[in-house]
Amino acid sequence: MRDNESCSDCWLGGQALQLNSPFGYDEALAEGFASLTSSCGSAGQYTFTIPPTTTSPDPSSTSIPGPSESVTPICTGSYQLKEQDYDCNSVAKALNVSTYSLLIANNLDLYCQNFYTAVDAQATLCVPEQCQTYTWQPGDSCESVLINRPGITMTQFLSWNPQFNSLCGNTGKFFGYEICVSPPVSPPTNAAGGSDKPCGRWYTVVSGDTCGVISVANGLGLDDFYFLNPALDTQCTNLLLGVAYCVAPVGDIATYSGHPTPTYSGPWATITVPPASYPPVNTDIKTTTGDPGYVATTSLLPTASGTVPDCAVYRNFNADYHDLNACGYVAYAYGVTVEQLQHWNPSLGDGGSSGCALQNGFSYCVESSDSGGTDPQTPDTCLDLDATEPGTVEGCTCFTQVRGYQIRSGYTCDALASSVPITLSQLLAWNSWLGASSSSVQDCNTALYANLDYYGVRAVCVGVSPTGSPTATVTPPAPTQTGGVEGCLEYYVVQSGDYCYLIQTEFDITFEQFLSWNPSVGNDCANLWLGYAYCVKGPA
């Protein structure tokens, strides 16, 4: 679009009209509109009213600053634009940052309209926090992108990509943009000097650590650990206690500038294969007609030294994702303990989970033939555990577990509840150590992992017998109107800007259900009162 067209009354007036509608308003569009009117010399001539917003389900989520707000960007480095940097998205991809964060950190137009000016001036850009990026494609939606990334919640995704509104209804404006599919990471205050490469995770050295122990525990090759932390010498004699070092790349480390290509030397490096000859094939032999189709085969690697024979299930070393070789993760994935893994595979040692990991080139026993199976009457979500926390409801008939490291993947109380599925109110009622029934999700998440070691296990009650066990009662977290249904399993407190349809959509219920549980709101929803609690899950 030409400058005279983008500054025309037709274009600016149309955008102002859209922003003045509660259905068309978008924070990112408002920010871009403010920048455009300023550059066109039309600031203040086009006004609009920011519609009221509802409180986010996750108060810790990041929202887009409004047009009148300003934020101080976090710069992890700098980059001077070159003549060939004509595309803002290509620059963002090369720097391992989202396009949005790059533009916002450098006060550039949200739709890259003034990026050419910055290129012409060979401006030096602030490089914001880096993340693993994905190029947004036509036809993409938030749901379609997250379906292949089960460890990421919608709340996390939107907090990493604040250009998308809360309903992901404006994704069509960002085709070709780089978005974050991992948390943006900036170096901690105790980061080692010289660690200037994009880093996806940091680790602070504790007593007893060595470079080898740290690299194995984090599923990172030792050479790659040294590459990410060039201040370390090759003998690891200057590893400093209490200092943070990079233990994970952002994306594929092989794409990093300067990453060495493995070279091999020695008598075994060059192999001469003698020519082979075979007798001619007798084409007169009749063969079975028809295509047998694709037959999948799995090659099992040699078993590690000392691994028990006749194991029911073996698992290969995962060469693609080194993090998945840690003993703690493998034990969790197969529903066994680290001690059992080490008993079946003596080469893994017997010192617990610290530094324990499967080694390249071998397979390991992960389910012994005499370890027994799961009772077919036991649901998949129920584990053979006893309560570990005081405050667990008596008579619990179904336990699941959490491990300390799951906090890193965003496995929260609401994610745990939805996986069973139960409501958050039920989870809190059966596990009072997680907080009162009116506690927030953030308070619950804090209690869920409080004082839990990285590979520690904590039992969580996720089911009680329908008869003969205490019945969980849910106390309304705020005042209620008269006539509400008895035995409600979950309440919601009305926030500013709420209306019945919004609540129905949030909790996936119909208006008929909502009205039957809360008859006081009326057939036209005219009596929905701010600050009052309303039932959003009726009695079973």
XYZ file of C-alpha atoms in Angstrom:
540
model
C 0.000 0.000 0.000
C 1.331 3.457 -0.905
C 1.977 5.985 1.860
C -0.721 8.349 0.546
C -3.251 5.479 0.635
C -2.362 4.327 4.163
C -2.722 7.933 5.395
C -6.010 8.567 3.594
C -9.201 9.351 5.480
C -10.790 6.264 3.916
C -8.150 3.961 5.420
C -7.706 5.691 8.793
C -11.422 6.287 9.274
C -12.215 2.649 8.530
C -9.667 1.439 11.084
C -10.993 3.854 13.723
C -14.534 2.575 13.064
C -13.364 -1.027 13.552
C -11.503 -0.167 16.761
C -14.588 1.613 18.129
C -16.548 -1.663 17.995
C -16.227 -4.163 20.906
C -16.184 -6.916 18.285
C -13.489 -5.344 16.119
C -11.185 -3.899 18.772
C -7.778 -5.530 19.016
C -4.872 -4.366 21.194
C -2.222 -5.003 18.537
C -4.300 -3.197 15.884
C -4.769 -0.265 18.269
C -1.030 -0.047 18.851
C -0.306 -0.141 15.103
C -3.047 2.466 14.484
C -1.476 4.826 17.022
C 1.882 4.465 15.276
C 0.326 4.983 11.817
C -1.628 8.140 12.771
C 1.528 9.553 14.318
C 3.596 8.936 11.179
C 0.776 10.390 9.018
C 0.593 13.549 11.152
C -3.013 12.717 12.092
C -2.580 11.956 15.801
C -5.714 12.907 17.747
C -7.928 13.321 14.674
C -9.304 9.770 14.866
C -10.584 8.622 18.255
C -12.053 5.409 19.537
C -13.195 3.977 22.872
C -11.352 1.011 24.336
C -14.058 -1.538 25.267
C -14.075 -3.003 28.812
C -12.064 -6.184 29.166
C -12.577 -9.214 31.353
C -10.021 -10.567 33.748
C -7.819 -13.231 32.160
C -8.277 -16.769 33.543
C -4.566 -16.682 34.350
C -3.578 -13.424 36.079
C 0.074 -14.153 35.345
C -0.500 -14.144 31.595
C 0.984 -11.315 29.547
C -1.372 -8.877 27.818
C -0.582 -6.361 25.099
C 0.140 -2.866 26.444
C -2.501 -0.378 25.350
C -1.650 2.492 23.007
C -1.043 4.870 25.903
C 1.273 2.509 27.779
C 4.974 1.975 27.317
C 7.263 -0.889 28.320
C 11.025 -1.076 28.606
C 12.232 -3.875 26.304
C 14.662 -6.522 27.536
C 17.634 -6.562 25.152
C 19.777 -9.710 25.139
C 22.061 -8.284 22.465
C 22.143 -6.018 19.432
C 22.080 -6.470 15.657
C 22.968 -3.951 12.937
C 20.700 -4.149 9.924
C 22.322 -4.815 6.548
C 21.227 -3.875 3.060
C 19.885 -7.368 2.346
C 17.682 -7.364 5.485
C 14.618 -6.273 3.535
C 12.182 -8.623 5.310
C 11.414 -8.096 9.004
C 10.263 -11.714 9.394
C 13.517 -13.119 7.968
C 15.502 -10.981 10.395
C 13.358 -12.194 13.315
C 13.818 -15.815 12.254
C 17.606 -15.423 11.982
C 17.743 -13.884 15.465
C 15.494 -16.588 17.025
C 12.926 -14.027 18.167
C 9.282 -13.433 17.360
C 8.546 -10.760 14.767
C 6.230 -9.010 17.212
C 8.823 -8.758 20.006
C 11.465 -7.504 17.540
C 9.189 -4.733 16.247
C 7.887 -3.684 19.672
C 11.371 -3.669 21.249
C 12.568 -1.280 18.541
C 9.459 0.954 18.276
C 8.846 -0.195 14.695
C 5.459 -0.405 12.991
C 3.610 -3.608 13.896
C 3.075 -4.362 10.204
C 6.701 -3.578 9.205
C 5.683 -0.483 7.176
C 8.729 1.514 8.342
C 11.186 -1.400 8.404
C 12.719 -0.320 5.089
C 13.589 3.033 6.638
C 15.484 1.290 9.433
C 17.291 -0.896 6.869
C 18.276 2.144 4.799
C 19.716 3.738 7.936
C 21.465 0.458 8.843
C 19.996 0.894 12.315
C 21.195 -1.165 15.262
C 18.323 -3.193 16.678
C 17.695 -4.367 20.230
C 17.521 -8.179 20.185
C 14.718 -9.135 22.620
C 14.381 -12.388 24.546
C 14.875 -15.392 22.277
C 12.645 -18.402 21.825
C 12.039 -21.344 19.521
C 10.155 -19.836 16.581
C 7.560 -21.053 14.088
C 6.507 -19.321 10.859
C 2.748 -18.611 10.923
C 1.124 -20.093 7.808
C -2.160 -19.300 6.008
C -4.825 -21.539 7.511
C -3.051 -21.814 10.876
C -5.030 -21.331 14.061
C -3.903 -21.331 17.674
C -5.517 -24.743 18.144
C -3.921 -26.305 15.042
C -0.448 -25.110 16.073
C -0.815 -26.289 19.682
C -2.267 -29.713 18.848
C 1.221 -30.917 17.889
C 2.764 -29.320 20.991
C 0.922 -31.011 23.900
C 3.209 -29.507 26.549
C 2.035 -25.951 25.814
C -1.201 -24.500 27.196
C -3.225 -21.838 25.415
C -2.522 -19.404 28.273
C 1.233 -19.884 27.869
C 1.054 -19.570 24.081
C -0.869 -16.292 24.227
C 1.480 -14.871 26.869
C 4.472 -15.575 24.571
C 2.641 -14.080 21.543
C 0.642 -11.064 22.783
C -0.140 -9.911 19.243
C -2.935 -12.524 19.238
C -6.094 -11.474 21.076
C -7.665 -13.633 23.803
C -9.900 -15.492 21.314
C -7.164 -15.886 18.669
C -9.515 -14.147 16.275
C -6.923 -11.924 14.613
C -4.405 -14.545 13.462
C -5.078 -13.785 9.796
C -3.165 -10.519 10.130
C 0.137 -12.218 10.878
C 0.816 -14.650 8.019
C 4.573 -15.078 7.599
C 5.341 -13.725 11.072
C 7.665 -15.619 13.392
C 5.900 -16.627 16.607
C 7.219 -18.183 19.827
C 6.499 -21.864 20.568
C 8.728 -21.896 23.653
C 9.107 -19.417 26.520
C 11.186 -16.326 25.656
C 14.380 -16.636 27.679
C 16.835 -13.965 28.755
C 20.148 -14.654 30.539
C 19.842 -14.699 34.354
C 21.782 -12.185 36.414
C 24.333 -14.857 37.366
C 24.962 -16.002 33.765
C 28.560 -16.888 32.896
C 30.453 -14.338 30.881
C 30.969 -15.178 27.234
C 27.688 -17.133 26.892
C 26.455 -14.916 24.067
C 24.637 -17.518 21.947
C 20.830 -17.983 21.950
C 20.014 -20.117 24.991
C 16.831 -22.045 25.709
C 17.593 -22.995 29.338
C 20.077 -22.043 32.055
C 21.471 -24.105 34.934
C 23.178 -22.820 38.089
C 26.163 -24.889 39.256
C 25.895 -26.567 42.677
C 28.491 -28.350 44.767
C 29.694 -31.599 43.154
C 28.851 -30.598 39.581
C 31.225 -31.172 36.668
C 30.815 -30.294 33.005
C 30.139 -33.954 32.207
C 27.503 -34.339 34.935
C 25.717 -31.148 33.854
C 25.694 -32.086 30.165
C 24.411 -35.633 30.807
C 21.748 -34.466 33.260
C 20.448 -31.997 30.674
C 20.663 -34.328 27.659
C 23.333 -32.208 25.988
C 26.528 -33.451 24.330
C 29.662 -32.328 26.141
C 31.055 -30.693 22.990
C 27.801 -28.770 22.579
C 27.945 -27.715 26.243
C 31.405 -26.242 25.673
C 30.198 -24.626 22.421
C 27.314 -22.866 24.217
C 29.637 -21.768 27.023
C 32.889 -20.661 25.331
C 34.280 -19.204 28.585
C 34.904 -22.776 29.849
C 38.204 -24.445 29.075
C 38.217 -27.972 27.622
C 39.272 -29.480 30.959
C 36.411 -27.771 32.824
C 38.820 -26.368 35.413
C 37.099 -22.958 35.546
C 33.500 -24.112 36.201
C 32.282 -21.705 38.902
C 29.961 -22.541 41.801
C 26.738 -20.493 41.792
C 27.189 -19.324 38.184
C 24.553 -20.109 35.520
C 25.573 -21.844 32.273
C 23.582 -22.491 29.104
C 22.342 -26.113 28.901
C 19.959 -26.040 25.919
C 19.988 -24.364 22.505
C 17.056 -22.493 20.997
C 15.926 -24.824 18.203
C 18.545 -26.918 16.341
C 22.073 -26.272 17.549
C 23.434 -27.389 14.155
C 22.023 -24.159 12.682
C 24.142 -21.991 15.007
C 26.844 -19.943 13.342
C 30.245 -21.479 14.050
C 28.874 -24.812 15.281
C 31.553 -27.370 14.375
C 30.807 -30.193 11.958
C 31.981 -33.505 13.460
C 35.191 -34.813 11.874
C 36.694 -38.239 12.340
C 40.237 -39.519 12.046
C 42.062 -42.761 12.648
C 42.327 -46.094 10.873
C 38.626 -46.753 11.323
C 37.513 -43.414 9.814
C 37.946 -44.629 6.204
C 36.238 -47.902 5.357
C 36.805 -49.599 2.028
C 33.893 -51.759 0.969
C 34.906 -54.516 -1.501
C 32.685 -54.830 -4.568
C 29.957 -57.416 -4.302
C 28.570 -59.616 -7.057
C 25.313 -61.544 -7.055
C 23.940 -64.215 -9.350
C 21.337 -63.043 -11.852
C 17.719 -63.131 -10.766
C 15.524 -65.772 -12.398
C 12.651 -63.658 -13.649
C 10.664 -66.720 -14.648
C 9.847 -67.512 -11.022
C 6.237 -66.649 -10.301
C 5.734 -64.307 -7.351
C 2.648 -63.438 -5.352
C 0.666 -60.734 -7.063
C -0.448 -57.619 -5.275
C 1.410 -54.974 -3.336
C 1.961 -56.090 0.270
C 2.017 -52.419 1.281
C 4.317 -50.745 3.784
C 5.433 -52.971 6.650
C 6.784 -51.008 9.618
C 9.795 -52.433 11.428
C 11.549 -51.251 14.565
C 15.244 -51.931 15.057
C 16.179 -52.596 18.663
C 19.644 -51.410 19.609
C 22.013 -53.776 21.476
C 21.111 -54.031 25.153
C 23.340 -52.219 27.616
C 25.872 -54.203 29.629
C 24.187 -56.156 32.428
C 20.606 -55.398 31.339
C 18.302 -58.269 32.332
C 17.314 -60.693 29.541
C 13.725 -61.508 28.494
C 12.479 -58.046 29.440
C 8.830 -57.336 28.551
C 9.591 -53.902 27.052
C 12.883 -52.375 25.898
C 13.508 -48.737 25.013
C 16.171 -47.403 22.653
C 18.322 -44.365 23.338
C 16.558 -41.343 21.775
C 19.057 -39.690 19.470
C 16.642 -36.943 18.400
C 15.655 -35.581 21.818
C 18.396 -36.015 24.395
C 16.241 -34.655 27.238
C 14.045 -37.768 26.920
C 16.928 -40.054 27.944
C 17.097 -38.866 31.571
C 16.258 -41.749 33.932
C 13.687 -39.623 35.755
C 11.779 -38.960 32.531
C 11.992 -42.589 31.317
C 10.732 -43.877 34.682
C 7.831 -41.440 34.595
C 6.948 -42.321 30.985
C 6.737 -46.058 31.734
C 5.198 -45.806 35.207
C 8.157 -47.277 37.078
C 10.713 -45.925 39.546
C 14.304 -44.903 38.871
C 15.378 -47.620 41.323
C 13.600 -50.261 39.215
C 15.313 -48.984 36.062
C 18.704 -49.202 37.740
C 17.915 -52.679 39.089
C 17.044 -53.969 35.593
C 19.919 -52.021 33.990
C 22.969 -52.069 36.330
C 24.983 -49.931 33.882
C 22.808 -46.969 34.928
C 24.347 -47.081 38.400
C 22.615 -47.091 41.745
C 22.982 -43.514 42.926
C 19.460 -42.295 42.242
C 18.337 -40.078 39.375
C 21.125 -37.482 39.554
C 23.286 -37.829 36.434
C 21.474 -41.017 35.392
C 20.663 -41.212 31.655
C 20.422 -43.751 28.825
C 23.578 -43.855 26.709
C 23.882 -43.574 22.944
C 23.827 -46.863 21.016
C 22.029 -49.048 23.563
C 18.555 -50.197 24.567
C 17.340 -50.631 28.135
C 14.722 -52.640 29.996
C 11.845 -50.404 31.055
C 9.286 -53.038 32.063
C 10.364 -56.355 33.509
C 8.418 -59.475 32.541
C 7.835 -60.212 36.236
C 6.912 -56.651 37.243
C 3.205 -57.318 36.787
C 0.641 -55.322 34.878
C -2.048 -52.831 35.651
C -5.309 -54.136 37.063
C -7.764 -53.981 34.139
C -10.362 -52.542 36.540
C -8.090 -49.583 37.346
C -8.546 -46.519 35.123
C -5.491 -45.385 33.163
C -5.308 -42.225 35.247
C -5.166 -44.106 38.576
C -1.753 -45.157 39.866
C -0.839 -47.589 42.629
C 0.009 -44.870 45.155
C -0.850 -43.893 48.702
C -1.427 -40.367 49.916
C 1.829 -38.491 50.486
C 0.392 -35.167 51.699
C -1.567 -34.416 54.886
C -4.897 -32.925 53.930
C -5.704 -35.531 51.268
C -9.353 -36.598 51.558
C -9.945 -39.905 53.324
C -11.332 -42.649 51.135
C -9.630 -41.461 47.950
C -9.923 -44.236 45.352
C -7.811 -42.777 42.549
C -4.379 -41.164 42.741
C -2.169 -39.678 40.073
C 1.291 -38.211 40.573
C 3.366 -35.177 39.712
C 7.145 -34.976 39.549
C 9.198 -31.914 40.319
C 10.492 -31.373 36.790
C 6.958 -31.147 35.344
C 6.720 -27.555 36.536
C 9.092 -26.644 33.680
C 6.696 -27.987 31.051
C 3.763 -25.990 32.414
C 1.927 -28.970 33.946
C -0.367 -26.947 36.222
C -3.372 -27.648 38.435
C -5.854 -26.855 35.678
C -3.934 -29.060 33.220
C -3.917 -31.912 35.761
C -7.645 -31.538 36.434
C -8.616 -31.430 32.751
C -6.545 -34.556 31.982
C -8.617 -36.761 34.350
C -11.114 -34.982 33.832
C -12.338 -33.345 37.044
C -12.990 -29.725 37.960
C -10.467 -27.510 39.704
C -12.919 -27.217 42.596
C -12.940 -31.006 43.026
C -9.151 -31.115 42.897
C -8.946 -28.531 45.692
C -11.689 -30.218 47.742
C -9.956 -33.623 47.677
C -6.481 -32.168 48.256
C -6.874 -29.391 50.815
C -3.065 -29.030 50.949
C -3.383 -27.332 47.537
C -5.389 -24.489 49.101
C -8.945 -23.513 49.932
C -11.779 -24.053 47.452
C -11.602 -20.352 46.540
C -7.835 -20.419 45.881
C -6.538 -19.179 42.557
C -4.864 -21.428 40.000
C -1.554 -19.701 40.775
C -1.808 -20.530 44.499
C -2.655 -24.125 43.601
C 0.332 -24.376 41.223
C 2.679 -23.071 43.917
C 1.434 -25.632 46.460
C 1.530 -28.468 43.895
C 5.336 -28.260 43.518
C 6.314 -26.662 46.852
C 9.533 -28.208 48.255
C 9.412 -31.004 45.647
C 12.802 -32.170 44.311
C 13.434 -32.221 40.542
C 12.656 -35.954 40.296
C 10.543 -36.108 43.448
C 7.070 -37.712 43.339
C 3.910 -36.346 44.955
C 0.573 -38.202 45.039
C -2.568 -36.246 44.121
C -6.125 -37.493 44.708
C -8.200 -37.293 41.511
C -11.181 -39.495 42.399
C -13.333 -40.651 45.301
C -15.825 -43.482 45.457
C -19.389 -42.293 44.713
C -20.589 -44.209 47.796
C -19.062 -44.668 51.193
C -16.589 -41.808 50.834
C -16.740 -38.184 51.919
C -18.544 -35.976 49.445
C -16.632 -32.911 48.426
C -18.561 -29.717 49.021
C -17.704 -26.561 47.165
C -18.123 -23.296 49.035
C -19.010 -20.301 46.875
C -15.983 -17.987 46.742
C -18.206 -14.864 46.766
C -21.803 -13.855 47.629
C -24.556 -15.661 45.707
C -28.089 -14.745 44.724
C -31.021 -16.696 46.125
C -32.438 -19.760 44.415
C -29.150 -21.251 43.212
C -28.886 -25.011 42.751
C -27.679 -27.069 45.728
C -24.574 -29.240 45.362
C -22.895 -27.058 42.738
C -19.453 -28.409 41.823
C -17.887 -25.195 40.496
C -18.519 -21.471 40.804
C -17.398 -18.456 38.792
C -17.201 -14.886 40.133
C -18.481 -12.291 37.649
C -15.891 -9.740 36.522
C -16.305 -6.343 34.894
C -17.406 -6.749 31.264
C -18.868 -10.265 31.722
C -22.204 -11.317 30.280
C -23.998 -14.671 30.132
C -22.851 -15.713 26.657
C -19.219 -15.054 27.565
C -19.520 -17.242 30.678
C -21.295 -19.997 28.702
C -18.493 -20.035 26.143
C -15.765 -20.037 28.805
C -17.233 -23.087 30.601
C -18.733 -24.858 27.558
C -22.310 -24.892 28.859
C -25.682 -23.847 27.410
C -27.773 -20.910 28.605
C -30.494 -23.377 29.640
C -28.018 -25.108 31.993
C -26.730 -21.804 33.351
C -30.287 -20.542 33.955
C -31.375 -23.792 35.645
C -28.468 -23.536 38.114
C -28.847 -19.760 38.557
C -32.540 -18.875 38.002
C -32.079 -15.439 39.577
C -30.285 -14.105 36.462
C -33.581 -14.149 34.537
C -34.412 -15.217 31.003
C -32.736 -12.118 29.580
C -29.653 -12.355 31.854
C -30.455 -8.870 33.177
C -29.633 -9.777 36.817
C -26.001 -10.850 36.415
C -24.348 -9.034 39.338
C -20.707 -7.943 39.442
C -18.662 -9.692 42.160
C -21.249 -12.439 42.787
C -20.563 -16.176 42.383
C -22.645 -18.212 39.910
C -22.754 -21.990 39.422
C -21.072 -23.143 36.168
C -21.063 -26.904 36.883
C -24.185 -28.415 38.344
C -24.366 -31.369 40.737
C -23.516 -34.791 39.323
